[in-house]
PDB file of C-alpha atoms and ligand atoms in Angstrom:
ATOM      1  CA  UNK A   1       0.188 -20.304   6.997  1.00  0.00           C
ATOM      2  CA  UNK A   2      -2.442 -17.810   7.303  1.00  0.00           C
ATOM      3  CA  UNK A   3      -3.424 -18.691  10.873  1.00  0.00           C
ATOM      4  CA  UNK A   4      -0.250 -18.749  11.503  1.00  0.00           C
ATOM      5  CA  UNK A   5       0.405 -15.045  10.317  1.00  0.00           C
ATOM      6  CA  UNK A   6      -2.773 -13.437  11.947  1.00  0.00           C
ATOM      7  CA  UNK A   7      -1.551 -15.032  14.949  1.00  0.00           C
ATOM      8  CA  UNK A   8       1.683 -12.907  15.104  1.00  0.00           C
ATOM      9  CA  UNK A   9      -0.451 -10.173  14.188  1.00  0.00           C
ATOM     10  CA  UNK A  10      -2.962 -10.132  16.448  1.00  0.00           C
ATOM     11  CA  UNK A  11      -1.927  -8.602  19.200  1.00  0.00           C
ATOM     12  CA  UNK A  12      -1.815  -5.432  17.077  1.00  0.00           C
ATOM     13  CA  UNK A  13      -4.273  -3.758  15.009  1.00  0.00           C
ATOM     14  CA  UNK A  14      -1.880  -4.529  12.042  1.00  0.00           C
ATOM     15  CA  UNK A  15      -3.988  -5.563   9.005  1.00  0.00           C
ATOM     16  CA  UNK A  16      -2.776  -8.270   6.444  1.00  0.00           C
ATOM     17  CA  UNK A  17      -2.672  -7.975   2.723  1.00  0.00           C
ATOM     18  CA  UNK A  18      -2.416 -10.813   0.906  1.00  0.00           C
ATOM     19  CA  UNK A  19      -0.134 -10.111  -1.446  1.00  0.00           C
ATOM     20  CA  UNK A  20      -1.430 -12.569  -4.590  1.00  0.00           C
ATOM     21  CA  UNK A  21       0.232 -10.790  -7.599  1.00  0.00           C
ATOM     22  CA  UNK A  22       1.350 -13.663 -10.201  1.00  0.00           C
ATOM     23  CA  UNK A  23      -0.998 -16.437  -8.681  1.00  0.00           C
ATOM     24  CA  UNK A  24      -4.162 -18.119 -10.264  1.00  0.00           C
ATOM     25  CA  UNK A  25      -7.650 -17.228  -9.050  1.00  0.00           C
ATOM     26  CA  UNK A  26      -7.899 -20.445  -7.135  1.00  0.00           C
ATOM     27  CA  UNK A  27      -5.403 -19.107  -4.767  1.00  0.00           C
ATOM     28  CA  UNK A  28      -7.110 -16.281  -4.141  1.00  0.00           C
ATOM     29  CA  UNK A  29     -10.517 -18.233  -3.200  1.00  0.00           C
ATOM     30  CA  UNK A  30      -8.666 -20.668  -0.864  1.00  0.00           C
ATOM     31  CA  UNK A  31      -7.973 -17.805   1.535  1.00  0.00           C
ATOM     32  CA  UNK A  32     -10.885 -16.227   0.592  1.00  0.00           C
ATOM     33  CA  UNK A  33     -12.548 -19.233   2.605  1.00  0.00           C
ATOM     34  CA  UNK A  34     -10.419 -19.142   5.155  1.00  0.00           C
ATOM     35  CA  UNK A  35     -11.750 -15.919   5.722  1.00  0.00           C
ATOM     36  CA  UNK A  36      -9.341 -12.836   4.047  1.00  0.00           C
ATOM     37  CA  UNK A  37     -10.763 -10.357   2.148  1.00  0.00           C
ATOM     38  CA  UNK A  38      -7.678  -8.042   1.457  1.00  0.00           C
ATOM     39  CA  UNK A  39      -5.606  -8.405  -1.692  1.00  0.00           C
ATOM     40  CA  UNK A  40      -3.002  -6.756  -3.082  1.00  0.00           C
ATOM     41  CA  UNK A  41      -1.241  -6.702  -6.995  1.00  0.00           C
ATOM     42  CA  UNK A  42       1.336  -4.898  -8.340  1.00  0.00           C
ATOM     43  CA  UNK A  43       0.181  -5.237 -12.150  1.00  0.00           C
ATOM     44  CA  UNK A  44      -2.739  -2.989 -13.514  1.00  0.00           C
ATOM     45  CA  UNK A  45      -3.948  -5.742 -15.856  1.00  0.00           C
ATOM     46  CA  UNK A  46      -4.335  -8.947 -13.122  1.00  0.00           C
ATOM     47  CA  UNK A  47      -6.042  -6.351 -10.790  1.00  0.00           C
ATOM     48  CA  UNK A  48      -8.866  -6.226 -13.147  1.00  0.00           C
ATOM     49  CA  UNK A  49      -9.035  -9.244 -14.616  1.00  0.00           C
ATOM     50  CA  UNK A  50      -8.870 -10.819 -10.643  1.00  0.00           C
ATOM     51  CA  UNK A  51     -11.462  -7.762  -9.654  1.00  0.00           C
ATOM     52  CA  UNK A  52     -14.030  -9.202 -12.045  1.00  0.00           C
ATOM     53  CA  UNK A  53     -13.362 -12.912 -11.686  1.00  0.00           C
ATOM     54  CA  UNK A  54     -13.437 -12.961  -8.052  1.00  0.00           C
ATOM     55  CA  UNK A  55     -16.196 -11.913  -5.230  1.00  0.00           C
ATOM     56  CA  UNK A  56     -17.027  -8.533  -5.065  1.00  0.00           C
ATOM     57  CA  UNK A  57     -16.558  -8.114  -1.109  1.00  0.00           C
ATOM     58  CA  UNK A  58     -13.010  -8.157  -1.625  1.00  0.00           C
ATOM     59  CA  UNK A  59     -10.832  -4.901  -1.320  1.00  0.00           C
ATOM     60  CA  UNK A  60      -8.328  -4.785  -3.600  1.00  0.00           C
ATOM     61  CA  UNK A  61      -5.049  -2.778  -3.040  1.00  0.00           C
ATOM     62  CA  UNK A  62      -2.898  -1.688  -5.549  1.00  0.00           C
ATOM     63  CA  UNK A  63       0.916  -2.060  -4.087  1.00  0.00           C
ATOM     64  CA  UNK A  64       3.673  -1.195  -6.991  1.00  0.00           C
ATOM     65  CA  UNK A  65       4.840   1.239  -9.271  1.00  0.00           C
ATOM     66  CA  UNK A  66       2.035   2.653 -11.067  1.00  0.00           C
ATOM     67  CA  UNK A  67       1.571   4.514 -14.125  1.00  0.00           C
ATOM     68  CA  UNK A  68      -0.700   7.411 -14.317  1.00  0.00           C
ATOM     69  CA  UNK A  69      -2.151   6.720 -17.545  1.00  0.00           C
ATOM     70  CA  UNK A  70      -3.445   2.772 -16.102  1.00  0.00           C
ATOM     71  CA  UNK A  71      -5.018   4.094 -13.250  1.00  0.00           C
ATOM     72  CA  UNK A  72      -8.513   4.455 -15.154  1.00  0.00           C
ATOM     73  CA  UNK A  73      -8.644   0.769 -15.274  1.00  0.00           C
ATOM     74  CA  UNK A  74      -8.611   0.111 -11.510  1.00  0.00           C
ATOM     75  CA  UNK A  75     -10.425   3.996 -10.724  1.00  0.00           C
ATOM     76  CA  UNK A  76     -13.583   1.903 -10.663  1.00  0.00           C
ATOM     77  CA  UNK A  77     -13.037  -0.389  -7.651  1.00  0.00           C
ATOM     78  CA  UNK A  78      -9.365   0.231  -6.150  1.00  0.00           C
ATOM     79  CA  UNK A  79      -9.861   0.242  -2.021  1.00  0.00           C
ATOM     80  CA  UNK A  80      -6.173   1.385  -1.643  1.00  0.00           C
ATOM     81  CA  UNK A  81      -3.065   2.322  -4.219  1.00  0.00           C
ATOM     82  CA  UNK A  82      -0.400   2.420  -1.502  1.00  0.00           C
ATOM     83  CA  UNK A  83       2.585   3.471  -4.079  1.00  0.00           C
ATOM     84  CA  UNK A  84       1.583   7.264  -5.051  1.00  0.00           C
ATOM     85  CA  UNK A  85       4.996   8.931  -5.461  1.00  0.00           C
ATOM     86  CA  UNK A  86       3.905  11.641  -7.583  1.00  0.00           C
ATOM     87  CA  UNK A  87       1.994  14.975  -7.773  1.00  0.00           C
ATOM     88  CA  UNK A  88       0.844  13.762 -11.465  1.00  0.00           C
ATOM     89  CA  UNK A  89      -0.067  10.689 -10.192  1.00  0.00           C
ATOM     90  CA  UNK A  90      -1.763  11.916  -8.069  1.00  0.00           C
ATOM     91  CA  UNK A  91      -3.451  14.600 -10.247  1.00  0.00           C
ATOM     92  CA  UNK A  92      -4.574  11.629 -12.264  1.00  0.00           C
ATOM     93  CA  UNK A  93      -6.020   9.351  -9.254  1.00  0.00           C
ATOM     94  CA  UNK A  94      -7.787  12.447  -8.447  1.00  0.00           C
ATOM     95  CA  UNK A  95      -9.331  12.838 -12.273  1.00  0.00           C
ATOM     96  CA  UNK A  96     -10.487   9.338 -12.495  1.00  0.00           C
ATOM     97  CA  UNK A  97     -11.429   9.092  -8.944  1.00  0.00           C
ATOM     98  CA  UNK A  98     -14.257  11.925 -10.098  1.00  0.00           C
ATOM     99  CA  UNK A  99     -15.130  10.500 -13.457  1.00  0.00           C
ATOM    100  CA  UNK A 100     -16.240   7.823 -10.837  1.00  0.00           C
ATOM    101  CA  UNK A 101     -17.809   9.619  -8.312  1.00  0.00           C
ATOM    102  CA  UNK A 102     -15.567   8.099  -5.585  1.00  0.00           C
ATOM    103  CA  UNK A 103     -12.736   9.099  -2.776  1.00  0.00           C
ATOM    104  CA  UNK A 104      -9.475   7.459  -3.705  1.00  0.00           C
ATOM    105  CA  UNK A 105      -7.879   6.524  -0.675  1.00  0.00           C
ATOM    106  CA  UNK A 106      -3.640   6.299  -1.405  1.00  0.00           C
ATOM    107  CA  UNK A 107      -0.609   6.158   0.496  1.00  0.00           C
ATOM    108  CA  UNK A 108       2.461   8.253  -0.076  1.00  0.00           C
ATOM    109  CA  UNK A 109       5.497   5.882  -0.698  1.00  0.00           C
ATOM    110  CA  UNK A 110       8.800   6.610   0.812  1.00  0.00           C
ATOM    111  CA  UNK A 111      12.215   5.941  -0.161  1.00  0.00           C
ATOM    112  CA  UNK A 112      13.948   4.134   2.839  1.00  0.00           C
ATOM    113  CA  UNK A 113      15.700   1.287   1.247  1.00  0.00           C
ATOM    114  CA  UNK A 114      19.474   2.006  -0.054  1.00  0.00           C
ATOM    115  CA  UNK A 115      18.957   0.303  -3.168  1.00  0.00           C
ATOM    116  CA  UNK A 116      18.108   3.008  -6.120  1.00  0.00           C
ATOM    117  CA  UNK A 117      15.594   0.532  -7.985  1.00  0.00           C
ATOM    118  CA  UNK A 118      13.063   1.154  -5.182  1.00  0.00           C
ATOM    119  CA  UNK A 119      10.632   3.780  -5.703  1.00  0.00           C
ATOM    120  CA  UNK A 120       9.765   6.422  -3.427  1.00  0.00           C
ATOM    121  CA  UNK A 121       9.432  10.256  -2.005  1.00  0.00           C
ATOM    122  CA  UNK A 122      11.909  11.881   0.569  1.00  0.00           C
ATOM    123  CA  UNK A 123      10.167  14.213   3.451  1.00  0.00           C
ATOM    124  CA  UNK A 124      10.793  16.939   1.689  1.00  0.00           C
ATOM    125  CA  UNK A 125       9.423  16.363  -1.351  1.00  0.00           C
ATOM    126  CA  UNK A 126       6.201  15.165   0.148  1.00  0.00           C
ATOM    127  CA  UNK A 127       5.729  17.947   2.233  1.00  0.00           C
ATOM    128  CA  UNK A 128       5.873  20.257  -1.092  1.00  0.00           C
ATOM    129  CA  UNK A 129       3.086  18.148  -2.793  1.00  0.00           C
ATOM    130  CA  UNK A 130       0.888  18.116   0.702  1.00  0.00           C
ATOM    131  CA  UNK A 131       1.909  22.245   0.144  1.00  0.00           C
ATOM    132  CA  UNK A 132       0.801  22.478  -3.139  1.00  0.00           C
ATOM    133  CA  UNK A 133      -2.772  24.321  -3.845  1.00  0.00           C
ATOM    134  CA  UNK A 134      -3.914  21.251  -6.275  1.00  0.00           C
ATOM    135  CA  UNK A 135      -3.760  19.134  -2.967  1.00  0.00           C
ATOM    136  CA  UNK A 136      -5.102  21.116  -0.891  1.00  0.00           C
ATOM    137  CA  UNK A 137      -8.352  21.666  -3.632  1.00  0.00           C
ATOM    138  CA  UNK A 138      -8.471  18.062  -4.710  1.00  0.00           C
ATOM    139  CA  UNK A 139     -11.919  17.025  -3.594  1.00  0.00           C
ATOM    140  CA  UNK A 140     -11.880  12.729  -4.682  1.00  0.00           C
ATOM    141  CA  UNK A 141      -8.427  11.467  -3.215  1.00  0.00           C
ATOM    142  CA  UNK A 142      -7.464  10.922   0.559  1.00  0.00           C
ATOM    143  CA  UNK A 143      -3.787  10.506   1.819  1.00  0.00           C
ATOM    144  CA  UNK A 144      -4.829   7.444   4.518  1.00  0.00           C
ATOM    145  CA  UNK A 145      -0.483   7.007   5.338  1.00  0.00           C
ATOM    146  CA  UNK A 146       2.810   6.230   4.147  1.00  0.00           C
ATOM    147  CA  UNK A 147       4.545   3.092   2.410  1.00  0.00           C
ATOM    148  CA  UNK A 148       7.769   1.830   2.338  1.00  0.00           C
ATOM    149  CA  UNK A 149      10.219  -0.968   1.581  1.00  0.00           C
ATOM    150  CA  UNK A 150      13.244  -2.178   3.108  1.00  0.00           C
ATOM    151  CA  UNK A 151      16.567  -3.202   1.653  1.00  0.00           C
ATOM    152  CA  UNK A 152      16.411  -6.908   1.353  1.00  0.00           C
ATOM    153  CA  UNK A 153      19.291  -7.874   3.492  1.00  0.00           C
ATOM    154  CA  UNK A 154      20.204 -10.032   6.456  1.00  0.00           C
ATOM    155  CA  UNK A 155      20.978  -7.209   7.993  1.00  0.00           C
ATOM    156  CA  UNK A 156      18.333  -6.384  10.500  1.00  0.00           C
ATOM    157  CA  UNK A 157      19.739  -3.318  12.284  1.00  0.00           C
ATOM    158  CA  UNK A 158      19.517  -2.004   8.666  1.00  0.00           C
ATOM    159  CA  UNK A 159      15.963  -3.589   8.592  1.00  0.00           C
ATOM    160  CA  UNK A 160      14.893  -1.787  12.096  1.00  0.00           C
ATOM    161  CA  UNK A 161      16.699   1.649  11.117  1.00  0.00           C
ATOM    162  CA  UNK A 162      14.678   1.847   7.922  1.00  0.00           C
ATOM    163  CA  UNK A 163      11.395   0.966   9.133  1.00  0.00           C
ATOM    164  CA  UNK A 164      12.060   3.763  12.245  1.00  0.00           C
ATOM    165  CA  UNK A 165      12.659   6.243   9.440  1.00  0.00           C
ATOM    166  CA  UNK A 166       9.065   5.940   8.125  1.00  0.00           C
ATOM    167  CA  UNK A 167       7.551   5.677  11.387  1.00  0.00           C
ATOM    168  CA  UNK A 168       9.394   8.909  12.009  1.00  0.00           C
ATOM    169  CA  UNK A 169       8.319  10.106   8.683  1.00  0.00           C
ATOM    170  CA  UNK A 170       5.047   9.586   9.551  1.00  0.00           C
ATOM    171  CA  UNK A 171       4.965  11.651  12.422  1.00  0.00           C
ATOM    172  CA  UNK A 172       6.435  14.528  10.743  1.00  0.00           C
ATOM    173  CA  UNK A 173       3.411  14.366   8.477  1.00  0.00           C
ATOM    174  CA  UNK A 174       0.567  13.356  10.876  1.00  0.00           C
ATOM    175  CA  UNK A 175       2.029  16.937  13.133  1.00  0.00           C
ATOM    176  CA  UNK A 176       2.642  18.884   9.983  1.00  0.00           C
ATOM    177  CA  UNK A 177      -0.526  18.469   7.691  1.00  0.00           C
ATOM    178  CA  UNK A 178      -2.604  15.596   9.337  1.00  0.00           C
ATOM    179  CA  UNK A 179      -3.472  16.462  12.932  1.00  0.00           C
ATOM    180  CA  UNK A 180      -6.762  16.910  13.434  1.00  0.00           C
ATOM    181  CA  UNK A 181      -7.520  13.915  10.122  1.00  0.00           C
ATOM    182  CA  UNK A 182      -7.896  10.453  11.541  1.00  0.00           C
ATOM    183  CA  UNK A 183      -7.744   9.188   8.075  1.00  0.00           C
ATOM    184  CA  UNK A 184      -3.652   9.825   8.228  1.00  0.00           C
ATOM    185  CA  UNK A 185      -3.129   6.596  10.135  1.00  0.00           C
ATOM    186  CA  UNK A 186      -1.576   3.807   8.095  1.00  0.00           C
ATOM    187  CA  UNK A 187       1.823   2.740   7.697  1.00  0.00           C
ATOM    188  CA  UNK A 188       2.230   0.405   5.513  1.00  0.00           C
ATOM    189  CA  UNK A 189       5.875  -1.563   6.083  1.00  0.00           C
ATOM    190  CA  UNK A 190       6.603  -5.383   6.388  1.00  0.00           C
ATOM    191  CA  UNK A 191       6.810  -8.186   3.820  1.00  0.00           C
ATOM    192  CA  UNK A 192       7.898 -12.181   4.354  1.00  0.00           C
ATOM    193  CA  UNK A 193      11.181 -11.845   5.007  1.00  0.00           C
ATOM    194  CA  UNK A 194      10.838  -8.671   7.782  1.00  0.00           C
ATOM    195  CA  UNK A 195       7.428  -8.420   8.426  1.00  0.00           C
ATOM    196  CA  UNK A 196       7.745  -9.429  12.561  1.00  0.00           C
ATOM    197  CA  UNK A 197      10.706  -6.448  12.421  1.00  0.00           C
ATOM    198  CA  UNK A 198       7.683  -4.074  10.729  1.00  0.00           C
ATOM    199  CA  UNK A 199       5.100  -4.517  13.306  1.00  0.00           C
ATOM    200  CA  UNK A 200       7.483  -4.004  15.973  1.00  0.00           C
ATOM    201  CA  UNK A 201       7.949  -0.520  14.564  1.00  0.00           C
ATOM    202  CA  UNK A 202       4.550   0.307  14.515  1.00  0.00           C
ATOM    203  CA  UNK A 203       2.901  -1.033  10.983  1.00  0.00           C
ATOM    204  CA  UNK A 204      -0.311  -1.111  10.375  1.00  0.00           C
ATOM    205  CA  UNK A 205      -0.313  -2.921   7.305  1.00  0.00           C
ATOM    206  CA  UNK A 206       1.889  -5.633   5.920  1.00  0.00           C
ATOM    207  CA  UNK A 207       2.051  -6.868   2.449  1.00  0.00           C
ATOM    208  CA  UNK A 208       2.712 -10.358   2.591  1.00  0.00           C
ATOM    209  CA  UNK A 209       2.913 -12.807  -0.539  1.00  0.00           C
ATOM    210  CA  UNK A 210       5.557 -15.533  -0.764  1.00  0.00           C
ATOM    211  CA  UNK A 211       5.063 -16.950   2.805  1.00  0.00           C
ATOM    212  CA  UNK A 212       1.020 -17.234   2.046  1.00  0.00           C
ATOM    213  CA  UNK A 213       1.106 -18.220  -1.553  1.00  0.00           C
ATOM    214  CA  UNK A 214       4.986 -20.094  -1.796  1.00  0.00           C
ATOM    215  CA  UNK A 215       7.641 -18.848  -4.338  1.00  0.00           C
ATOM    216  CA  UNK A 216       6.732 -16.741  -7.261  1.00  0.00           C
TER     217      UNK A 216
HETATM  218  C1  PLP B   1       5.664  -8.451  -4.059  1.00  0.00           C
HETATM  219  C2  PLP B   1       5.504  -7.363  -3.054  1.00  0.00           C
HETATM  220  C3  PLP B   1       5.277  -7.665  -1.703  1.00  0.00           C
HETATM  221  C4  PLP B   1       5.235  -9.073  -1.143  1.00  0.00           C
HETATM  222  O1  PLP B   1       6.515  -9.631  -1.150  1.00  0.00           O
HETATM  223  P1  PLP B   1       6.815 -11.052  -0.429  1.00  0.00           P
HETATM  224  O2  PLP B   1       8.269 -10.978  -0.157  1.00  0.00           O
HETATM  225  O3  PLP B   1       6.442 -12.100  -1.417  1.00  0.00           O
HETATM  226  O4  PLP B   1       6.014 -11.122   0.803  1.00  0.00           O
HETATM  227  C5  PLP B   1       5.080  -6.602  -0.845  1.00  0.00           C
HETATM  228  N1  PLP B   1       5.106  -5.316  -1.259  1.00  0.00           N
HETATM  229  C6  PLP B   1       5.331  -5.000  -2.548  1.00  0.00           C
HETATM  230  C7  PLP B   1       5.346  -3.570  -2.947  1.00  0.00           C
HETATM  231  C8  PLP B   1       5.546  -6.002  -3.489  1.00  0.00           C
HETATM  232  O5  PLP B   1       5.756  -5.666  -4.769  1.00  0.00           O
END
């Protein structure tokens, strides 16, 4: 299934993340020797335990909700958190990031979905953070894009409309605070079910787990 994936990517510079949250090790290293090296996890605990069971070459992304007081345990090694929603998460990622010595790269997750259970920032509320003087003093984190999710529906005008609004959200930004940064460039949008939608809309990333791994 991999192949298969990285086929439909690769006429785009989209990049795949393995989403392997819930799955043993040995999954992991299978596709590790087929040749990925991007993972993500949603769970603070299986990112470390995976981080220091597994080869060190891989980059590990952090992809759901996370709490400010766990992000010490992945400060250490964490390529890319792609669900900061939060000025004190943010204030935190920026803490540890120094205890560390290191430049947290994050993305700023967006609500798009109409479900309430899924996390996320409107415009507005980002542009007040990217406003606010602690971002614009914080020396050890680095906004690299924006995340989203979709409603999970059949419904794939829905689908399309949602994905447009980050894409459009992103632009906003990238002309409002990121112009001259070619960092800003990620937008991170697609999963199993609607990834081919995603990188029609211009993603750069998709998180992809069931359809690599099977059912969780
Ligand atoms: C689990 C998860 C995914 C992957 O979902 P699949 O439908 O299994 O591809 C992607 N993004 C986030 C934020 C997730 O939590």
């Amino acid at each position: 299934m991999l192949k298969e994936i990285l086929k439909k990517l690769s006429p785009t510079t989209t990049k795949l993340v393995a989403v392997s949250k819930t799955k043993p090790a040995k999954a992991i290293e299978e596709l590790y020797d087929q040749g990925q090296r991007v993972f993500g996890e949603n769970k603070v605990q299986e990112l470390t335990w995976k981080y220091e069971a597994l080869p060190k070459d891989i980059e590990w992304h952090a992809i759901g909700h996370l709490q400010s007081n766990k992000v010490k345990y992945i400060a250490p090694f964490i390529t890319l958190i792609h669900s900061v929603e939060s000025l004190k998460l943010m204030k935190e990622i920026n803490k540890q990031a120094k205890k560390h010595d290191r430049i947290i790269e994050f993305l700023l997750q967006f609500h798009i979905a109409e479900e309430d259970t899924k996390f996320g920032l409107d415009l507005s509320e980002a542009q007040q953070i990217l406003n606010s003087d602690f971002y614009k003093n914080a020396k050890n984190i680095k906004v690299a894009g924006v995340m989203g999710m979709a409603t999970f529906t059949e419904n794939k005008n829905q689908v399309r409309n949602e994905f447009q609004t980050l894409k459009n959200i992103f632009e906003a930004l990238k002309k409002g605070f990121f112009e001259s940064d070619d960092n800003f460039k990620e937008i991170s949008m697609g999963m199993s079910g609607d990834f081919e939608l995603a990188i029609e809309e211009g993603s750069t990333m998709v998180r992809i787990g069931s359809l690599l791994f099977g059912a969780r």
